[in-house]
Amino acid sequence: MAHIFHRVGQPFAIAHVNFGLRGADSDDDARFVENIADRYRVPFHQARFETALVAKNRKISVQMAARDLRYAWFEQVLDSFGYTGVATAHHQNDVLETLLINLVRGTGLAGLQGIPVRQGRVIRPLWFANRTQLLDYVQEHTLTWREDSSNAEDKYLRNRLRHHVLPVLQALNPALLTDTLPETVERLGAAGRLLREVLAQRRQTVVVEQAGRLLFDVRQLVNLTEPQFCLQEWLRPYGFTSDQIRQIWMAVSREPGQTFRSATHRLLHDRDGLVLMPLAADNAWHIQLDEWPQGDVVMGVLRLRFKTFDKPDGYQVPTDPAIACLDADRIQLPLYIRPWQQGDRYQPLGLKGKKLVSDLLNDQKVSLVQREQTAVLLSGNEIVWVIGRRISHAYRLTGQTRRILQISLV
């Protein structure tokens, strides 16, 4: 690949990762690659990792750790030096090996396409060629190369397929790599593009984005052809596994109330359907105000609009529960905004005694999703307002009120 880039005048640099897995062989590989960079007079970047230790600490395979380390480092090099992409030398044999690995482990349509020609900022200029053609090119131009000694071992699944399965397949079909595989991958790619188009159209009838959340209409979902497959494709980008998605699908036919979590998102089965929201959104509901707010306070996708003014004669209190009108002189700083918690208790406007916030939400028939998004405003340790629901009786406007703090939920 470096030789081809040099011949056609394509500017490039060389980046090499030493994974420290093969002792002196790994160090010799690094020197060999650096010498190539010197020969072509191009920049050279090098990194070394204790890959085996990283794999042990993360409890993942050495191969997975090596892949994560090198691609994370490639991204750093791209950003630091202004390169436009990373070119890797994957070829047709790699594509077939990856396809078989995915098939053995279980995969969908995307996994049967092997390795794409382009993936983000990674490109694979040698995708069109197979190993035999590359070796012919190397010999024709008398190029030297180093063979990774681990390639001869059967320790890894890829190597076992390479040594024992691929020769059998190529014997059955000598044109497997030159004709059959590229044509098959192209057809699978076309099917994948068509499937994505259909899924995007169906998604418009099932999924609604609302206040930073995705709402899945279960009634529309269950009427689709292959509804579980559609749900799986829509949820997979949010980190949910195939097992979780099977459990979610089973939950659809049961009573609401179950919650499922991925590393980044939470899915609630509510009476109105399935609701997907990012886990990080919870942090937006923890706010401390040490001074009287001027203007808006942002809570995730919502806003609280603060306004303080002298109480005019004949003032009529708004009946909208999204607007709180409070006696400003009774409120002490700091103010706190946080999600409501089990055990929270206060005296709602118009009641003589205190009431659990949970009972207030039950009385108002607040759905599971709305409960998740309900916050309280506190003055010190006292609840002033269950935001968007009802203010505290203790902070209501009276005949003695001189100044009004008006807070609107936008």
PDB file of C-alpha atoms in Angstrom, residues 56-240:
ATOM      1  CA  LYS A  56      -6.715  -8.367  31.445  1.00  0.00           C
ATOM      2  CA  ASN A  57      -7.831  -5.159  33.180  1.00  0.00           C
ATOM      3  CA  ARG A  58     -10.760  -4.639  30.811  1.00  0.00           C
ATOM      4  CA  LYS A  59     -11.649  -8.355  30.818  1.00  0.00           C
ATOM      5  CA  ILE A  60     -11.693  -8.563  27.029  1.00  0.00           C
ATOM      6  CA  SER A  61      -9.722 -10.604  24.493  1.00  0.00           C
ATOM      7  CA  VAL A  62      -6.229  -9.541  23.475  1.00  0.00           C
ATOM      8  CA  GLN A  63      -7.433  -9.081  19.883  1.00  0.00           C
ATOM      9  CA  MET A  64     -10.278  -6.817  20.998  1.00  0.00           C
ATOM     10  CA  ALA A  65      -7.956  -4.790  23.227  1.00  0.00           C
ATOM     11  CA  ALA A  66      -5.452  -4.396  20.359  1.00  0.00           C
ATOM     12  CA  ARG A  67      -8.179  -3.213  18.006  1.00  0.00           C
ATOM     13  CA  ASP A  68      -9.565  -0.685  20.487  1.00  0.00           C
ATOM     14  CA  LEU A  69      -6.103   0.657  21.294  1.00  0.00           C
ATOM     15  CA  ARG A  70      -4.936   1.111  17.725  1.00  0.00           C
ATOM     16  CA  TYR A  71      -8.086   2.766  16.392  1.00  0.00           C
ATOM     17  CA  ALA A  72      -8.316   5.133  19.382  1.00  0.00           C
ATOM     18  CA  TRP A  73      -4.687   6.075  18.792  1.00  0.00           C
ATOM     19  CA  PHE A  74      -5.279   6.510  15.038  1.00  0.00           C
ATOM     20  CA  GLU A  75      -8.041   9.023  15.856  1.00  0.00           C
ATOM     21  CA  GLN A  76      -5.623  10.957  18.067  1.00  0.00           C
ATOM     22  CA  VAL A  77      -3.011  11.057  15.298  1.00  0.00           C
ATOM     23  CA  LEU A  78      -5.599  12.250  12.767  1.00  0.00           C
ATOM     24  CA  ASP A  79      -6.736  15.080  15.016  1.00  0.00           C
ATOM     25  CA  SER A  80      -3.250  16.084  16.177  1.00  0.00           C
ATOM     26  CA  PHE A  81      -1.642  16.260  12.726  1.00  0.00           C
ATOM     27  CA  GLY A  82      -4.586  17.149  10.503  1.00  0.00           C
ATOM     28  CA  TYR A  83      -4.708  13.963   8.413  1.00  0.00           C
ATOM     29  CA  THR A  84      -7.951  13.251   6.546  1.00  0.00           C
ATOM     30  CA  GLY A  85      -8.164   9.487   7.055  1.00  0.00           C
ATOM     31  CA  VAL A  86      -6.578   6.176   8.000  1.00  0.00           C
ATOM     32  CA  ALA A  87      -5.820   3.727   5.181  1.00  0.00           C
ATOM     33  CA  THR A  88      -5.585   0.084   6.223  1.00  0.00           C
ATOM     34  CA  ALA A  89      -4.442  -2.758   3.972  1.00  0.00           C
ATOM     35  CA  HIS A  90      -7.437  -5.081   4.389  1.00  0.00           C
ATOM     36  CA  HIS A  91      -8.086  -7.138   1.253  1.00  0.00           C
ATOM     37  CA  GLN A  92     -10.543  -9.731  -0.073  1.00  0.00           C
ATOM     38  CA  ASN A  93      -9.212 -12.553   2.119  1.00  0.00           C
ATOM     39  CA  ASP A  94      -9.767 -10.385   5.191  1.00  0.00           C
ATOM     40  CA  VAL A  95     -13.304  -9.620   3.999  1.00  0.00           C
ATOM     41  CA  LEU A  96     -14.147 -13.330   3.614  1.00  0.00           C
ATOM     42  CA  GLU A  97     -12.527 -14.233   6.951  1.00  0.00           C
ATOM     43  CA  THR A  98     -14.521 -11.515   8.741  1.00  0.00           C
ATOM     44  CA  LEU A  99     -17.738 -12.636   7.060  1.00  0.00           C
ATOM     45  CA  LEU A 100     -17.140 -16.212   8.255  1.00  0.00           C
ATOM     46  CA  ILE A 101     -16.256 -15.080  11.782  1.00  0.00           C
ATOM     47  CA  ASN A 102     -19.492 -13.095  11.965  1.00  0.00           C
ATOM     48  CA  LEU A 103     -21.447 -16.063  10.617  1.00  0.00           C
ATOM     49  CA  VAL A 104     -19.941 -18.417  13.206  1.00  0.00           C
ATOM     50  CA  ARG A 105     -20.714 -16.010  16.060  1.00  0.00           C
ATOM     51  CA  GLY A 106     -24.149 -15.032  14.768  1.00  0.00           C
ATOM     52  CA  THR A 107     -24.847 -11.932  12.720  1.00  0.00           C
ATOM     53  CA  GLY A 108     -27.337  -9.939  10.698  1.00  0.00           C
ATOM     54  CA  LEU A 109     -27.234  -8.601   7.175  1.00  0.00           C
ATOM     55  CA  ALA A 110     -24.528  -6.030   7.953  1.00  0.00           C
ATOM     56  CA  GLY A 111     -22.177  -8.686   9.363  1.00  0.00           C
ATOM     57  CA  LEU A 112     -22.492 -10.753   6.169  1.00  0.00           C
ATOM     58  CA  GLN A 113     -20.933  -7.869   4.223  1.00  0.00           C
ATOM     59  CA  GLY A 114     -17.587  -8.413   5.958  1.00  0.00           C
ATOM     60  CA  ILE A 115     -15.420  -5.276   6.033  1.00  0.00           C
ATOM     61  CA  PRO A 116     -16.712  -2.132   4.290  1.00  0.00           C
ATOM     62  CA  VAL A 117     -14.525  -0.171   1.881  1.00  0.00           C
ATOM     63  CA  ARG A 118     -15.120   2.972   3.926  1.00  0.00           C
ATOM     64  CA  GLN A 119     -16.084   3.259   7.583  1.00  0.00           C
ATOM     65  CA  GLY A 120     -15.996   6.734   9.099  1.00  0.00           C
ATOM     66  CA  ARG A 121     -12.471   8.058   8.592  1.00  0.00           C
ATOM     67  CA  VAL A 122     -11.069   4.599   7.816  1.00  0.00           C
ATOM     68  CA  ILE A 123     -10.600   3.633   4.154  1.00  0.00           C
ATOM     69  CA  ARG A 124      -9.399   0.333   2.665  1.00  0.00           C
ATOM     70  CA  PRO A 125      -7.767   0.995  -0.730  1.00  0.00           C
ATOM     71  CA  LEU A 126      -6.754  -2.665  -1.240  1.00  0.00           C
ATOM     72  CA  TRP A 127     -10.282  -4.041  -0.679  1.00  0.00           C
ATOM     73  CA  PHE A 128     -10.493  -5.045  -4.368  1.00  0.00           C
ATOM     74  CA  ALA A 129      -7.441  -7.391  -4.286  1.00  0.00           C
ATOM     75  CA  ASN A 130      -6.850 -10.812  -2.739  1.00  0.00           C
ATOM     76  CA  ARG A 131      -3.743 -12.139  -0.983  1.00  0.00           C
ATOM     77  CA  THR A 132      -2.421 -13.948  -4.069  1.00  0.00           C
ATOM     78  CA  GLN A 133      -2.651 -10.799  -6.194  1.00  0.00           C
ATOM     79  CA  LEU A 134      -0.848  -8.771  -3.539  1.00  0.00           C
ATOM     80  CA  LEU A 135       1.961 -11.314  -3.310  1.00  0.00           C
ATOM     81  CA  ASP A 136       2.292 -11.190  -7.114  1.00  0.00           C
ATOM     82  CA  TYR A 137       2.585  -7.390  -6.908  1.00  0.00           C
ATOM     83  CA  VAL A 138       5.225  -7.617  -4.162  1.00  0.00           C
ATOM     84  CA  GLN A 139       7.320 -10.074  -6.180  1.00  0.00           C
ATOM     85  CA  GLU A 140       6.948  -8.102  -9.386  1.00  0.00           C
ATOM     86  CA  HIS A 141       8.347  -4.987  -7.698  1.00  0.00           C
ATOM     87  CA  THR A 142      10.863  -6.903  -5.524  1.00  0.00           C
ATOM     88  CA  LEU A 143       9.473  -5.455  -2.304  1.00  0.00           C
ATOM     89  CA  THR A 144      10.525  -6.802   1.088  1.00  0.00           C
ATOM     90  CA  TRP A 145       8.057  -7.545   3.861  1.00  0.00           C
ATOM     91  CA  ARG A 146       7.805  -9.069   7.318  1.00  0.00           C
ATOM     92  CA  GLU A 147       5.350 -11.811   8.223  1.00  0.00           C
ATOM     93  CA  ASP A 148       3.707 -11.638  11.646  1.00  0.00           C
ATOM     94  CA  SER A 149       4.827 -14.892  13.289  1.00  0.00           C
ATOM     95  CA  SER A 150       1.427 -15.293  14.992  1.00  0.00           C
ATOM     96  CA  ASN A 151      -0.183 -15.708  11.552  1.00  0.00           C
ATOM     97  CA  ALA A 152       1.125 -19.279  11.446  1.00  0.00           C
ATOM     98  CA  GLU A 153      -0.581 -20.252  14.706  1.00  0.00           C
ATOM     99  CA  ASP A 154      -4.078 -21.675  15.158  1.00  0.00           C
ATOM    100  CA  LYS A 155      -4.562 -19.809  18.428  1.00  0.00           C
ATOM    101  CA  TYR A 156      -7.114 -17.350  17.047  1.00  0.00           C
ATOM    102  CA  LEU A 157     -10.409 -18.088  15.282  1.00  0.00           C
ATOM    103  CA  ARG A 158      -9.391 -16.025  12.253  1.00  0.00           C
ATOM    104  CA  ASN A 159      -6.240 -18.110  11.789  1.00  0.00           C
ATOM    105  CA  ARG A 160      -8.118 -21.415  12.094  1.00  0.00           C
ATOM    106  CA  LEU A 161     -10.524 -20.278   9.391  1.00  0.00           C
ATOM    107  CA  ARG A 162      -7.629 -19.043   7.256  1.00  0.00           C
ATOM    108  CA  HIS A 163      -5.644 -22.274   7.490  1.00  0.00           C
ATOM    109  CA  HIS A 164      -8.367 -24.914   7.458  1.00  0.00           C
ATOM    110  CA  VAL A 165     -11.669 -23.537   6.105  1.00  0.00           C
ATOM    111  CA  LEU A 166     -10.727 -21.097   3.334  1.00  0.00           C
ATOM    112  CA  PRO A 167      -8.612 -23.641   1.394  1.00  0.00           C
ATOM    113  CA  VAL A 168     -11.610 -25.992   1.289  1.00  0.00           C
ATOM    114  CA  LEU A 169     -13.956 -23.228   0.114  1.00  0.00           C
ATOM    115  CA  GLN A 170     -11.513 -22.098  -2.570  1.00  0.00           C
ATOM    116  CA  ALA A 171     -11.116 -25.686  -3.742  1.00  0.00           C
ATOM    117  CA  LEU A 172     -14.891 -25.923  -4.111  1.00  0.00           C
ATOM    118  CA  ASN A 173     -15.009 -22.571  -5.952  1.00  0.00           C
ATOM    119  CA  PRO A 174     -11.702 -21.295  -7.388  1.00  0.00           C
ATOM    120  CA  ALA A 175     -13.400 -17.991  -8.290  1.00  0.00           C
ATOM    121  CA  LEU A 176     -14.595 -17.435  -4.717  1.00  0.00           C
ATOM    122  CA  LEU A 177     -12.359 -14.434  -4.017  1.00  0.00           C
ATOM    123  CA  THR A 178     -12.062 -12.979  -7.508  1.00  0.00           C
ATOM    124  CA  ASP A 179     -15.720 -13.093  -8.582  1.00  0.00           C
ATOM    125  CA  THR A 180     -18.186 -14.694  -6.168  1.00  0.00           C
ATOM    126  CA  LEU A 181     -17.318 -12.789  -2.971  1.00  0.00           C
ATOM    127  CA  PRO A 182     -17.309  -9.263  -4.490  1.00  0.00           C
ATOM    128  CA  GLU A 183     -20.605  -9.940  -6.280  1.00  0.00           C
ATOM    129  CA  THR A 184     -22.204 -11.407  -3.153  1.00  0.00           C
ATOM    130  CA  VAL A 185     -21.033  -8.528  -0.964  1.00  0.00           C
ATOM    131  CA  GLU A 186     -22.406  -6.041  -3.506  1.00  0.00           C
ATOM    132  CA  ARG A 187     -25.816  -7.770  -3.521  1.00  0.00           C
ATOM    133  CA  LEU A 188     -25.875  -7.887   0.273  1.00  0.00           C
ATOM    134  CA  GLY A 189     -24.927  -4.206   0.342  1.00  0.00           C
ATOM    135  CA  ALA A 190     -27.819  -3.382  -1.997  1.00  0.00           C
ATOM    136  CA  ALA A 191     -30.189  -5.383   0.195  1.00  0.00           C
ATOM    137  CA  GLY A 192     -28.857  -3.564   3.252  1.00  0.00           C
ATOM    138  CA  ARG A 193     -29.429  -0.147   1.673  1.00  0.00           C
ATOM    139  CA  LEU A 194     -32.978  -1.112   0.694  1.00  0.00           C
ATOM    140  CA  LEU A 195     -33.657  -2.469   4.197  1.00  0.00           C
ATOM    141  CA  ARG A 196     -32.421   0.756   5.824  1.00  0.00           C
ATOM    142  CA  GLU A 197     -34.752   2.746   3.586  1.00  0.00           C
ATOM    143  CA  VAL A 198     -37.752   0.593   4.549  1.00  0.00           C
ATOM    144  CA  LEU A 199     -36.856   0.780   8.250  1.00  0.00           C
ATOM    145  CA  ALA A 200     -36.559   4.569   8.045  1.00  0.00           C
ATOM    146  CA  GLN A 201     -40.029   4.802   6.481  1.00  0.00           C
ATOM    147  CA  ARG A 202     -41.570   2.506   9.093  1.00  0.00           C
ATOM    148  CA  ARG A 203     -39.851   4.363  11.902  1.00  0.00           C
ATOM    149  CA  GLN A 204     -41.769   7.503  10.997  1.00  0.00           C
ATOM    150  CA  THR A 205     -45.056   5.741  11.797  1.00  0.00           C
ATOM    151  CA  VAL A 206     -43.854   4.184  15.066  1.00  0.00           C
ATOM    152  CA  VAL A 207     -41.304   6.523  16.670  1.00  0.00           C
ATOM    153  CA  VAL A 208     -41.841  10.107  17.797  1.00  0.00           C
ATOM    154  CA  GLU A 209     -39.129  12.343  19.249  1.00  0.00           C
ATOM    155  CA  GLN A 210     -40.404  14.391  22.178  1.00  0.00           C
ATOM    156  CA  ALA A 211     -38.485  16.439  24.724  1.00  0.00           C
ATOM    157  CA  GLY A 212     -35.223  14.621  24.095  1.00  0.00           C
ATOM    158  CA  ARG A 213     -36.864  11.191  24.287  1.00  0.00           C
ATOM    159  CA  LEU A 214     -37.993   8.640  21.709  1.00  0.00           C
ATOM    160  CA  LEU A 215     -41.540   7.336  22.102  1.00  0.00           C
ATOM    161  CA  PHE A 216     -42.343   3.973  20.448  1.00  0.00           C
ATOM    162  CA  ASP A 217     -46.046   3.474  19.700  1.00  0.00           C
ATOM    163  CA  VAL A 218     -46.514  -0.201  20.570  1.00  0.00           C
ATOM    164  CA  ARG A 219     -49.908  -0.385  18.860  1.00  0.00           C
ATOM    165  CA  GLN A 220     -48.321   0.639  15.551  1.00  0.00           C
ATOM    166  CA  LEU A 221     -45.267  -1.532  16.169  1.00  0.00           C
ATOM    167  CA  VAL A 222     -47.094  -4.834  16.669  1.00  0.00           C
ATOM    168  CA  ASN A 223     -48.987  -4.388  13.372  1.00  0.00           C
ATOM    169  CA  LEU A 224     -45.768  -4.288  11.328  1.00  0.00           C
ATOM    170  CA  THR A 225     -44.347  -7.252   9.444  1.00  0.00           C
ATOM    171  CA  GLU A 226     -41.443  -8.615  11.546  1.00  0.00           C
ATOM    172  CA  PRO A 227     -41.966  -6.116  14.391  1.00  0.00           C
ATOM    173  CA  GLN A 228     -39.302  -7.632  16.657  1.00  0.00           C
ATOM    174  CA  PHE A 229     -36.685  -7.307  13.922  1.00  0.00           C
ATOM    175  CA  CYS A 230     -37.652  -3.655  13.352  1.00  0.00           C
ATOM    176  CA  LEU A 231     -37.401  -2.922  17.076  1.00  0.00           C
ATOM    177  CA  GLN A 232     -34.000  -4.630  17.214  1.00  0.00           C
ATOM    178  CA  GLU A 233     -32.618  -2.506  14.369  1.00  0.00           C
ATOM    179  CA  TRP A 234     -33.955   0.702  15.936  1.00  0.00           C
ATOM    180  CA  LEU A 235     -32.592  -0.055  19.423  1.00  0.00           C
ATOM    181  CA  ARG A 236     -29.219  -1.572  18.494  1.00  0.00           C
ATOM    182  CA  PRO A 237     -27.508   1.844  17.954  1.00  0.00           C
ATOM    183  CA  TYR A 238     -28.344   2.713  21.574  1.00  0.00           C
ATOM    184  CA  GLY A 239     -26.301  -0.176  22.977  1.00  0.00           C
ATOM    185  CA  PHE A 240     -29.032  -2.736  23.670  1.00  0.00           C
TER     186      PHE A 240
END
